[in-house]
Amino acid sequence: MNSAAKAAIWVAAITAVGGVITAVAVALINRPNEVKPGGDITSTPTQAAPKPTPPPTTKSPAPAPFAVTLDSVLPRGAHKSISSKEGLAAKGTVKNLPPGYSIWLMDRDDTDYSIAQSARISNETWIAESYPLGDPSQAVPYHMTVVVVRANGVCTSELRKRVRQDKYQMTDLPKGCAEAAQQDITVSEK
């Protein structure tokens, strides 16, 4: 074989190999496949590795909200209306009362609170009474407000101390006390 024939074979071989390399390169560019290190062609596009999912955190459920209602204020005794001497009976509901807390019934006029009593609680129902009401010399009818107070341990201790000392009147609620419900009433009998 002469040198011209050998040169032609080499040119044809190099052209063929170049064409194959070009075809493979074009196919790789136009395909969504990737070439992994080591030359393996895969049929799936490259995706970022998923971020590890942190373990679920365990949160304590939020405590149910405290709620108190004042559902009824009725005359105490045989009276048809609220009298200053016989007073009143009040009833309501309480839900999720925190440990160490209590419910108190009080009367409030324009200037002072007057402690009536700590409410008795049974099956989410509270009851309490307040008597006598107001100043016995006060002319009827007059208006006042029945107040339900939520008391933490500090407030409960202070209210009990005041009751033991016969100091039922106060201008402000003690620390740890908060009004939870109220209802305006009319005292219409002596």
Short mmCIF file of N, CA and C in Angstrom, two decimals:
data_model
loop_
_atom_site.label_atom_id
_atom_site.label_comp_id
_atom_site.label_asym_id
_atom_site.label_seq_id
_atom_site.Cartn_x
_atom_site.Cartn_y
_atom_site.Cartn_z
N MET A 1 0.85 -1.14 0.00
CA MET A 1 0.00 0.00 0.00
C MET A 1 0.91 1.22 0.00
N ASN A 2 0.54 2.12 -0.81
CA ASN A 2 1.41 3.28 -0.92
C ASN A 2 1.07 4.30 0.13
N SER A 3 1.88 5.26 0.26
CA SER A 3 1.74 6.23 1.33
C SER A 3 0.51 7.10 1.14
N ALA A 4 0.07 7.32 -0.07
CA ALA A 4 -1.12 8.10 -0.30
C ALA A 4 -2.33 7.35 0.21
N ALA A 5 -2.36 6.03 0.00
CA ALA A 5 -3.48 5.22 0.44
C ALA A 5 -3.51 5.18 1.97
N LYS A 6 -2.33 5.06 2.58
CA LYS A 6 -2.26 5.05 4.05
C LYS A 6 -2.74 6.38 4.62
N ALA A 7 -2.37 7.44 3.99
CA ALA A 7 -2.78 8.76 4.47
C ALA A 7 -4.28 8.90 4.35
N ALA A 8 -4.86 8.39 3.28
CA ALA A 8 -6.30 8.49 3.09
C ALA A 8 -7.04 7.69 4.16
N ILE A 9 -6.50 6.50 4.51
CA ILE A 9 -7.12 5.66 5.55
C ILE A 9 -7.05 6.39 6.88
N TRP A 10 -5.91 6.98 7.17
CA TRP A 10 -5.78 7.73 8.43
C TRP A 10 -6.74 8.91 8.47
N VAL A 11 -6.88 9.62 7.42
CA VAL A 11 -7.78 10.77 7.37
C VAL A 11 -9.21 10.29 7.59
N ALA A 12 -9.56 9.18 6.91
CA ALA A 12 -10.93 8.65 7.05
C ALA A 12 -11.17 8.18 8.49
N ALA A 13 -10.19 7.52 9.10
CA ALA A 13 -10.33 7.02 10.48
C ALA A 13 -10.45 8.19 11.45
N ILE A 14 -9.61 9.18 11.27
CA ILE A 14 -9.65 10.34 12.17
C ILE A 14 -10.97 11.08 12.00
N THR A 15 -11.45 11.20 10.78
CA THR A 15 -12.72 11.86 10.51
C THR A 15 -13.88 11.08 11.14
N ALA A 16 -13.81 9.75 11.02
CA ALA A 16 -14.87 8.90 11.59
C ALA A 16 -14.88 9.01 13.11
N VAL A 17 -13.67 8.92 13.71
CA VAL A 17 -13.57 9.02 15.17
C VAL A 17 -14.00 10.43 15.61
N GLY A 18 -13.60 11.44 14.89
CA GLY A 18 -14.00 12.81 15.21
C GLY A 18 -15.50 12.98 15.11
N GLY A 19 -16.11 12.36 14.12
CA GLY A 19 -17.56 12.45 13.95
C GLY A 19 -18.30 11.76 15.10
N VAL A 20 -17.75 10.62 15.52
CA VAL A 20 -18.36 9.89 16.65
C VAL A 20 -18.23 10.74 17.92
N ILE A 21 -17.06 11.29 18.13
CA ILE A 21 -16.84 12.12 19.33
C ILE A 21 -17.77 13.33 19.29
N THR A 22 -17.91 13.95 18.16
CA THR A 22 -18.79 15.11 18.01
C THR A 22 -20.25 14.71 18.27
N ALA A 23 -20.66 13.57 17.71
CA ALA A 23 -22.05 13.12 17.90
C ALA A 23 -22.33 12.82 19.36
N VAL A 24 -21.38 12.17 20.04
CA VAL A 24 -21.56 11.88 21.47
C VAL A 24 -21.61 13.17 22.25
N ALA A 25 -20.76 14.11 21.94
CA ALA A 25 -20.74 15.39 22.66
C ALA A 25 -22.06 16.13 22.46
N VAL A 26 -22.59 16.18 21.26
CA VAL A 26 -23.85 16.87 20.99
C VAL A 26 -24.99 16.17 21.72
N ALA A 27 -24.98 14.82 21.72
CA ALA A 27 -26.04 14.07 22.40
C ALA A 27 -26.00 14.34 23.91
N LEU A 28 -24.83 14.40 24.47
CA LEU A 28 -24.70 14.67 25.91
C LEU A 28 -25.15 16.09 26.25
N ILE A 29 -24.85 17.02 25.39
CA ILE A 29 -25.24 18.40 25.65
C ILE A 29 -26.76 18.54 25.58
N ASN A 30 -27.39 17.86 24.64
CA ASN A 30 -28.83 18.00 24.44
C ASN A 30 -29.67 17.09 25.35
N ARG A 31 -29.07 16.16 26.06
CA ARG A 31 -29.80 15.26 26.95
C ARG A 31 -29.76 15.79 28.37
N PRO A 32 -30.80 15.51 29.16
CA PRO A 32 -30.78 15.94 30.56
C PRO A 32 -30.01 14.97 31.44
N ASN A 33 -29.23 14.12 30.85
CA ASN A 33 -28.46 13.15 31.61
C ASN A 33 -27.16 13.77 32.07
N GLU A 34 -26.51 13.09 32.95
CA GLU A 34 -25.23 13.60 33.41
C GLU A 34 -24.18 12.51 33.29
N VAL A 35 -22.99 12.96 33.23
CA VAL A 35 -21.88 12.03 33.26
C VAL A 35 -21.33 12.09 34.66
N LYS A 36 -21.40 10.97 35.37
CA LYS A 36 -20.87 10.92 36.72
C LYS A 36 -19.38 10.72 36.65
N PRO A 37 -18.70 11.09 37.73
CA PRO A 37 -17.26 10.84 37.73
C PRO A 37 -17.00 9.36 37.47
N GLY A 38 -16.08 9.09 36.63
CA GLY A 38 -15.79 7.72 36.24
C GLY A 38 -16.38 7.41 34.89
N GLY A 39 -17.13 8.34 34.29
CA GLY A 39 -17.61 8.18 32.93
C GLY A 39 -18.95 7.49 32.79
N ASP A 40 -19.66 7.15 33.86
CA ASP A 40 -20.96 6.50 33.73
C ASP A 40 -22.01 7.52 33.33
N ILE A 41 -22.83 7.18 32.35
CA ILE A 41 -23.92 8.06 31.94
C ILE A 41 -25.18 7.59 32.67
N THR A 42 -25.84 8.50 33.31
CA THR A 42 -27.07 8.14 34.01
C THR A 42 -28.26 8.72 33.24
N SER A 43 -29.44 8.17 33.50
CA SER A 43 -30.61 8.61 32.78
C SER A 43 -31.46 9.59 33.59
N THR A 44 -31.00 10.00 34.75
CA THR A 44 -31.78 10.97 35.53
C THR A 44 -30.99 12.25 35.67
N PRO A 45 -31.68 13.37 35.64
CA PRO A 45 -30.97 14.64 35.79
C PRO A 45 -30.40 14.77 37.20
N THR A 46 -29.42 15.63 37.31
CA THR A 46 -28.79 15.85 38.60
C THR A 46 -29.76 16.59 39.52
N GLN A 47 -29.90 16.12 40.74
CA GLN A 47 -30.71 16.79 41.74
C GLN A 47 -29.89 16.96 42.98
N ALA A 48 -30.15 18.06 43.66
CA ALA A 48 -29.46 18.29 44.92
C ALA A 48 -29.94 17.24 45.93
N ALA A 49 -29.04 16.79 46.74
CA ALA A 49 -29.40 15.82 47.77
C ALA A 49 -30.41 16.45 48.70
N PRO A 50 -31.46 15.70 49.07
CA PRO A 50 -32.46 16.31 49.97
C PRO A 50 -31.83 16.63 51.31
N LYS A 51 -32.31 17.75 51.88
CA LYS A 51 -31.81 18.13 53.20
C LYS A 51 -32.39 17.16 54.22
N PRO A 52 -31.59 16.78 55.18
CA PRO A 52 -32.13 15.86 56.19
C PRO A 52 -33.26 16.54 56.97
N THR A 53 -34.30 15.77 57.23
CA THR A 53 -35.44 16.29 57.99
C THR A 53 -35.11 16.19 59.46
N PRO A 54 -35.22 17.31 60.18
CA PRO A 54 -34.92 17.24 61.61
C PRO A 54 -36.00 16.41 62.31
N PRO A 55 -35.64 15.77 63.39
CA PRO A 55 -36.64 14.99 64.10
C PRO A 55 -37.74 15.91 64.62
N PRO A 56 -38.96 15.42 64.67
CA PRO A 56 -40.05 16.28 65.15
C PRO A 56 -39.80 16.69 66.60
N THR A 57 -40.12 17.95 66.87
CA THR A 57 -39.97 18.43 68.24
C THR A 57 -41.25 18.10 69.01
N THR A 58 -41.09 17.77 70.23
CA THR A 58 -42.26 17.46 71.04
C THR A 58 -42.54 18.66 71.92
N LYS A 59 -43.65 19.31 71.64
CA LYS A 59 -44.07 20.47 72.42
C LYS A 59 -45.21 20.03 73.32
N SER A 60 -45.19 20.55 74.50
CA SER A 60 -46.32 20.30 75.38
C SER A 60 -47.50 21.08 74.85
N PRO A 61 -48.68 20.48 74.87
CA PRO A 61 -49.82 21.24 74.38
C PRO A 61 -50.05 22.46 75.27
N ALA A 62 -50.51 23.52 74.65
CA ALA A 62 -50.79 24.74 75.41
C ALA A 62 -51.91 24.45 76.41
N PRO A 63 -51.78 24.98 77.60
CA PRO A 63 -52.85 24.73 78.56
C PRO A 63 -54.15 25.35 78.07
N ALA A 64 -55.22 24.67 78.37
CA ALA A 64 -56.52 25.19 77.97
C ALA A 64 -56.75 26.52 78.70
N PRO A 65 -57.37 27.46 78.04
CA PRO A 65 -57.56 28.77 78.66
C PRO A 65 -58.51 28.70 79.85
N PHE A 66 -58.20 29.50 80.85
CA PHE A 66 -59.04 29.63 82.03
C PHE A 66 -60.28 30.42 81.63
N ALA A 67 -61.44 30.00 82.10
CA ALA A 67 -62.66 30.73 81.78
C ALA A 67 -63.61 30.67 82.98
N VAL A 68 -64.24 31.78 83.25
CA VAL A 68 -65.25 31.83 84.31
C VAL A 68 -66.42 32.66 83.81
N THR A 69 -67.61 32.23 84.16
CA THR A 69 -68.81 32.98 83.79
C THR A 69 -69.62 33.27 85.05
N LEU A 70 -70.43 34.28 84.95
CA LEU A 70 -71.41 34.61 85.99
C LEU A 70 -72.76 34.42 85.31
N ASP A 71 -73.42 33.30 85.61
CA ASP A 71 -74.63 32.94 84.89
C ASP A 71 -75.91 33.46 85.52
N SER A 72 -75.94 33.55 86.84
CA SER A 72 -77.17 34.04 87.47
C SER A 72 -76.87 34.72 88.80
N VAL A 73 -77.65 35.75 89.07
CA VAL A 73 -77.64 36.44 90.35
C VAL A 73 -79.10 36.51 90.76
N LEU A 74 -79.42 35.81 91.85
CA LEU A 74 -80.81 35.72 92.29
C LEU A 74 -80.96 36.20 93.73
N PRO A 75 -82.18 36.64 94.08
CA PRO A 75 -82.41 37.01 95.48
C PRO A 75 -82.22 35.79 96.38
N ARG A 76 -81.64 36.03 97.51
CA ARG A 76 -81.44 34.96 98.49
C ARG A 76 -82.67 34.91 99.38
N GLY A 77 -83.09 33.74 99.78
CA GLY A 77 -84.26 33.61 100.64
C GLY A 77 -85.55 33.67 99.84
N ALA A 78 -86.61 34.10 100.50
CA ALA A 78 -87.95 34.09 99.89
C ALA A 78 -88.27 35.37 99.13
N HIS A 79 -87.34 36.27 99.01
CA HIS A 79 -87.61 37.55 98.35
C HIS A 79 -87.71 37.38 96.84
N LYS A 80 -88.54 38.24 96.25
CA LYS A 80 -88.68 38.24 94.79
C LYS A 80 -87.67 39.18 94.15
N SER A 81 -87.16 40.09 94.94
CA SER A 81 -86.13 40.99 94.45
C SER A 81 -84.99 40.99 95.47
N ILE A 82 -83.85 41.53 95.06
CA ILE A 82 -82.67 41.50 95.93
C ILE A 82 -82.85 42.52 97.05
N SER A 83 -82.70 42.05 98.28
CA SER A 83 -82.82 42.93 99.45
C SER A 83 -81.46 43.13 100.08
N SER A 84 -81.27 44.27 100.75
CA SER A 84 -79.98 44.54 101.38
C SER A 84 -79.73 43.57 102.54
N LYS A 85 -80.78 43.16 103.25
CA LYS A 85 -80.60 42.29 104.40
C LYS A 85 -80.32 40.84 103.98
N GLU A 86 -81.12 40.31 103.07
CA GLU A 86 -80.98 38.90 102.68
C GLU A 86 -79.91 38.67 101.62
N GLY A 87 -79.61 39.67 100.83
CA GLY A 87 -78.53 39.56 99.85
C GLY A 87 -78.88 38.77 98.61
N LEU A 88 -77.89 38.10 98.08
CA LEU A 88 -78.05 37.43 96.80
C LEU A 88 -77.28 36.12 96.76
N ALA A 89 -77.65 35.28 95.82
CA ALA A 89 -76.93 34.04 95.52
C ALA A 89 -76.48 34.13 94.06
N ALA A 90 -75.25 33.80 93.82
CA ALA A 90 -74.70 33.86 92.46
C ALA A 90 -74.18 32.49 92.06
N LYS A 91 -74.23 32.24 90.76
CA LYS A 91 -73.81 30.94 90.23
C LYS A 91 -73.17 31.16 88.87
N GLY A 92 -72.20 30.32 88.55
CA GLY A 92 -71.56 30.41 87.24
C GLY A 92 -70.76 29.16 86.96
N THR A 93 -69.96 29.23 85.91
CA THR A 93 -69.10 28.11 85.54
C THR A 93 -67.64 28.53 85.61
N VAL A 94 -66.80 27.56 85.82
CA VAL A 94 -65.36 27.79 85.80
C VAL A 94 -64.72 26.60 85.10
N LYS A 95 -63.83 26.90 84.16
CA LYS A 95 -63.13 25.85 83.43
C LYS A 95 -61.63 26.10 83.51
N ASN A 96 -60.90 25.03 83.73
CA ASN A 96 -59.44 25.06 83.72
C ASN A 96 -58.85 26.02 84.76
N LEU A 97 -59.42 25.99 85.95
CA LEU A 97 -58.89 26.82 87.03
C LEU A 97 -57.50 26.28 87.39
N PRO A 98 -56.47 27.11 87.27
CA PRO A 98 -55.12 26.62 87.56
C PRO A 98 -54.98 26.19 89.02
N PRO A 99 -54.10 25.25 89.29
CA PRO A 99 -53.86 24.83 90.68
C PRO A 99 -53.47 26.02 91.54
N GLY A 100 -54.00 26.07 92.75
CA GLY A 100 -53.68 27.16 93.67
C GLY A 100 -54.55 28.39 93.50
N TYR A 101 -55.43 28.41 92.53
CA TYR A 101 -56.32 29.55 92.30
C TYR A 101 -57.67 29.28 92.95
N SER A 102 -58.39 30.36 93.24
CA SER A 102 -59.74 30.26 93.79
C SER A 102 -60.60 31.34 93.15
N ILE A 103 -61.90 31.21 93.35
CA ILE A 103 -62.88 32.17 92.84
C ILE A 103 -63.55 32.82 94.05
N TRP A 104 -63.69 34.14 94.01
CA TRP A 104 -64.32 34.89 95.10
C TRP A 104 -65.44 35.74 94.55
N LEU A 105 -66.49 35.88 95.34
CA LEU A 105 -67.58 36.77 95.00
C LEU A 105 -67.42 38.05 95.81
N MET A 106 -67.57 39.18 95.15
CA MET A 106 -67.47 40.49 95.82
C MET A 106 -68.57 41.39 95.30
N ASP A 107 -68.85 42.42 96.08
CA ASP A 107 -69.76 43.49 95.66
C ASP A 107 -68.89 44.72 95.46
N ARG A 108 -69.28 45.55 94.51
CA ARG A 108 -68.54 46.79 94.27
C ARG A 108 -69.52 47.93 94.09
N ASP A 109 -69.29 49.01 94.82
CA ASP A 109 -70.07 50.23 94.59
C ASP A 109 -69.15 51.21 93.87
N ASP A 110 -69.46 52.47 93.95
CA ASP A 110 -68.65 53.46 93.22
C ASP A 110 -67.22 53.59 93.72
N THR A 111 -66.98 53.20 94.98
CA THR A 111 -65.65 53.45 95.56
C THR A 111 -64.94 52.22 96.09
N ASP A 112 -65.66 51.20 96.52
CA ASP A 112 -65.02 50.08 97.21
C ASP A 112 -65.49 48.72 96.72
N TYR A 113 -64.60 47.76 96.97
CA TYR A 113 -64.96 46.35 96.84
C TYR A 113 -65.32 45.88 98.24
N SER A 114 -66.25 44.94 98.32
CA SER A 114 -66.58 44.31 99.59
C SER A 114 -66.53 42.81 99.38
N ILE A 115 -65.70 42.13 100.17
CA ILE A 115 -65.54 40.68 100.03
C ILE A 115 -66.82 40.00 100.50
N ALA A 116 -67.38 39.13 99.69
CA ALA A 116 -68.56 38.35 100.09
C ALA A 116 -68.09 37.00 100.62
N GLN A 117 -67.62 36.14 99.72
CA GLN A 117 -67.09 34.84 100.16
C GLN A 117 -66.38 34.15 99.02
N SER A 118 -65.59 33.15 99.42
CA SER A 118 -64.93 32.28 98.44
C SER A 118 -65.99 31.35 97.86
N ALA A 119 -65.97 31.17 96.56
CA ALA A 119 -66.98 30.34 95.91
C ALA A 119 -66.70 28.86 96.16
N ARG A 120 -67.77 28.11 96.26
CA ARG A 120 -67.67 26.64 96.32
C ARG A 120 -67.73 26.15 94.88
N ILE A 121 -66.77 25.28 94.51
CA ILE A 121 -66.68 24.80 93.13
C ILE A 121 -66.90 23.30 93.11
N SER A 122 -67.80 22.86 92.23
CA SER A 122 -68.06 21.44 92.05
C SER A 122 -68.43 21.19 90.59
N ASN A 123 -67.71 20.28 89.95
CA ASN A 123 -68.00 19.91 88.55
C ASN A 123 -68.11 21.13 87.63
N GLU A 124 -67.15 22.01 87.69
CA GLU A 124 -67.06 23.21 86.86
C GLU A 124 -68.18 24.22 87.11
N THR A 125 -68.90 24.09 88.22
CA THR A 125 -69.91 25.06 88.61
C THR A 125 -69.50 25.67 89.93
N TRP A 126 -69.60 26.98 90.03
CA TRP A 126 -69.30 27.65 91.30
C TRP A 126 -70.57 28.32 91.80
N ILE A 127 -70.68 28.41 93.13
CA ILE A 127 -71.79 29.13 93.76
C ILE A 127 -71.23 29.92 94.94
N ALA A 128 -71.84 31.05 95.21
CA ALA A 128 -71.45 31.87 96.35
C ALA A 128 -72.62 32.79 96.69
N GLU A 129 -72.59 33.30 97.93
CA GLU A 129 -73.63 34.22 98.40
C GLU A 129 -72.99 35.48 98.94
N SER A 130 -73.79 36.53 98.91
CA SER A 130 -73.34 37.79 99.48
C SER A 130 -74.49 38.40 100.26
N TYR A 131 -74.28 38.57 101.56
CA TYR A 131 -75.29 39.19 102.43
C TYR A 131 -74.63 39.65 103.70
N PRO A 132 -75.09 40.68 104.32
CA PRO A 132 -75.98 41.71 103.80
C PRO A 132 -75.27 42.53 102.74
N LEU A 133 -76.03 43.32 102.02
CA LEU A 133 -75.48 44.17 100.96
C LEU A 133 -75.53 45.63 101.37
N GLY A 134 -74.48 46.34 101.05
CA GLY A 134 -74.47 47.79 101.25
C GLY A 134 -74.59 48.21 102.71
N ASP A 135 -74.85 49.47 102.87
CA ASP A 135 -75.02 50.09 104.19
C ASP A 135 -76.50 50.00 104.56
N PRO A 136 -76.83 49.46 105.76
CA PRO A 136 -78.24 49.31 106.13
C PRO A 136 -79.02 50.63 106.14
N SER A 137 -78.33 51.74 106.30
CA SER A 137 -79.03 53.03 106.33
C SER A 137 -79.24 53.60 104.93
N GLN A 138 -78.67 52.95 103.93
CA GLN A 138 -78.77 53.45 102.56
C GLN A 138 -80.20 53.28 102.04
N ALA A 139 -80.71 54.33 101.38
CA ALA A 139 -82.06 54.29 100.82
C ALA A 139 -82.11 53.36 99.60
N VAL A 140 -83.20 52.61 99.49
CA VAL A 140 -83.39 51.74 98.33
C VAL A 140 -84.32 52.44 97.35
N PRO A 141 -84.25 52.19 96.09
CA PRO A 141 -83.32 51.27 95.45
C PRO A 141 -81.95 51.91 95.24
N TYR A 142 -80.94 51.07 95.14
CA TYR A 142 -79.60 51.53 94.77
C TYR A 142 -78.95 50.47 93.90
N HIS A 143 -77.92 50.89 93.18
CA HIS A 143 -77.25 50.00 92.23
C HIS A 143 -75.86 49.65 92.75
N MET A 144 -75.45 48.45 92.42
CA MET A 144 -74.09 48.00 92.71
C MET A 144 -73.71 46.95 91.68
N THR A 145 -72.49 46.50 91.75
CA THR A 145 -72.00 45.50 90.80
C THR A 145 -71.55 44.26 91.57
N VAL A 146 -72.00 43.10 91.09
CA VAL A 146 -71.52 41.83 91.62
C VAL A 146 -70.29 41.47 90.78
N VAL A 147 -69.20 41.16 91.45
CA VAL A 147 -67.94 40.89 90.77
C VAL A 147 -67.43 39.50 91.14
N VAL A 148 -67.05 38.74 90.12
CA VAL A 148 -66.40 37.44 90.32
C VAL A 148 -64.91 37.69 90.13
N VAL A 149 -64.13 37.29 91.14
CA VAL A 149 -62.69 37.55 91.13
C VAL A 149 -61.94 36.23 91.06
N ARG A 150 -60.96 36.19 90.16
CA ARG A 150 -60.03 35.06 90.08
C ARG A 150 -58.84 35.42 90.96
N ALA A 151 -58.50 34.53 91.89
CA ALA A 151 -57.44 34.83 92.86
C ALA A 151 -56.35 33.77 92.80
N ASN A 152 -55.10 34.21 92.61
CA ASN A 152 -53.99 33.26 92.71
C ASN A 152 -53.72 33.03 94.20
N GLY A 153 -52.70 32.24 94.53
CA GLY A 153 -52.41 31.91 95.92
C GLY A 153 -52.13 33.13 96.79
N VAL A 154 -51.41 34.10 96.27
CA VAL A 154 -51.09 35.32 97.03
C VAL A 154 -52.38 36.09 97.34
N CYS A 155 -53.21 36.25 96.34
CA CYS A 155 -54.47 36.97 96.53
C CYS A 155 -55.38 36.22 97.49
N THR A 156 -55.49 34.90 97.32
CA THR A 156 -56.34 34.09 98.20
C THR A 156 -55.92 34.26 99.65
N SER A 157 -54.61 34.21 99.91
CA SER A 157 -54.12 34.40 101.28
C SER A 157 -54.50 35.76 101.83
N GLU A 158 -54.35 36.79 101.02
CA GLU A 158 -54.69 38.15 101.46
C GLU A 158 -56.19 38.28 101.73
N LEU A 159 -57.02 37.71 100.87
CA LEU A 159 -58.47 37.80 101.08
C LEU A 159 -58.88 37.04 102.35
N ARG A 160 -58.32 35.87 102.57
CA ARG A 160 -58.64 35.11 103.79
C ARG A 160 -58.21 35.87 105.04
N LYS A 161 -57.05 36.50 104.98
CA LYS A 161 -56.55 37.29 106.10
C LYS A 161 -57.51 38.45 106.40
N ARG A 162 -57.97 39.13 105.35
CA ARG A 162 -58.89 40.25 105.53
C ARG A 162 -60.22 39.78 106.14
N VAL A 163 -60.71 38.61 105.72
CA VAL A 163 -61.95 38.07 106.27
C VAL A 163 -61.76 37.76 107.76
N ARG A 164 -60.64 37.12 108.12
CA ARG A 164 -60.37 36.81 109.54
C ARG A 164 -60.32 38.07 110.39
N GLN A 165 -59.84 39.17 109.80
CA GLN A 165 -59.70 40.43 110.54
C GLN A 165 -60.94 41.32 110.40
N ASP A 166 -62.01 40.80 109.79
CA ASP A 166 -63.23 41.58 109.54
C ASP A 166 -62.96 42.86 108.75
N LYS A 167 -62.04 42.79 107.81
CA LYS A 167 -61.72 43.93 106.94
C LYS A 167 -62.21 43.61 105.53
N TYR A 168 -63.53 43.67 105.36
CA TYR A 168 -64.14 43.26 104.09
C TYR A 168 -64.04 44.33 103.01
N GLN A 169 -63.93 45.58 103.39
CA GLN A 169 -63.91 46.69 102.43
C GLN A 169 -62.48 46.95 101.96
N MET A 170 -62.33 47.27 100.69
CA MET A 170 -61.04 47.67 100.13
C MET A 170 -61.27 48.48 98.87
N THR A 171 -60.37 49.42 98.64
CA THR A 171 -60.49 50.30 97.48
C THR A 171 -60.04 49.59 96.20
N ASP A 172 -58.96 48.81 96.31
CA ASP A 172 -58.41 48.10 95.16
C ASP A 172 -58.29 46.62 95.48
N LEU A 173 -58.28 45.81 94.43
CA LEU A 173 -58.06 44.38 94.62
C LEU A 173 -56.60 44.13 94.99
N PRO A 174 -56.35 43.16 95.85
CA PRO A 174 -54.96 42.83 96.19
C PRO A 174 -54.20 42.28 94.98
N LYS A 175 -52.89 42.30 95.08
CA LYS A 175 -52.03 41.75 94.04
C LYS A 175 -52.40 40.28 93.83
N GLY A 176 -52.49 39.86 92.57
CA GLY A 176 -52.83 38.48 92.25
C GLY A 176 -54.32 38.25 92.05
N CYS A 177 -55.12 39.30 92.24
CA CYS A 177 -56.57 39.22 92.01
C CYS A 177 -56.88 39.86 90.66
N ALA A 178 -57.88 39.32 89.99
CA ALA A 178 -58.33 39.92 88.73
C ALA A 178 -59.83 39.69 88.58
N GLU A 179 -60.52 40.73 88.13
CA GLU A 179 -61.95 40.56 87.85
C GLU A 179 -62.10 39.59 86.68
N ALA A 180 -62.98 38.62 86.86
CA ALA A 180 -63.22 37.63 85.81
C ALA A 180 -64.59 37.80 85.16
N ALA A 181 -65.56 38.31 85.92
CA ALA A 181 -66.90 38.54 85.40
C ALA A 181 -67.60 39.52 86.32
N GLN A 182 -68.65 40.15 85.82
CA GLN A 182 -69.39 41.10 86.65
C GLN A 182 -70.80 41.26 86.12
N GLN A 183 -71.69 41.72 87.00
CA GLN A 183 -73.07 42.01 86.61
C GLN A 183 -73.60 43.12 87.50
N ASP A 184 -74.20 44.11 86.87
CA ASP A 184 -74.83 45.19 87.62
C ASP A 184 -76.17 44.70 88.16
N ILE A 185 -76.48 45.09 89.40
CA ILE A 185 -77.74 44.69 90.02
C ILE A 185 -78.39 45.90 90.67
N THR A 186 -79.67 45.77 91.03
CA THR A 186 -80.40 46.78 91.77
C THR A 186 -80.87 46.15 93.07
N VAL A 187 -80.51 46.78 94.16
CA VAL A 187 -81.01 46.36 95.48
C VAL A 187 -82.26 47.18 95.70
N SER A 188 -83.40 46.49 95.74
CA SER A 188 -84.67 47.23 95.77
C SER A 188 -85.47 47.07 97.06
N GLU A 189 -84.96 46.28 98.00
CA GLU A 189 -85.64 46.13 99.30
C GLU A 189 -84.63 46.26 100.42
N LYS A 190 -85.13 46.64 101.59
CA LYS A 190 -84.28 46.70 102.79
C LYS A 190 -83.99 45.34 103.33
#
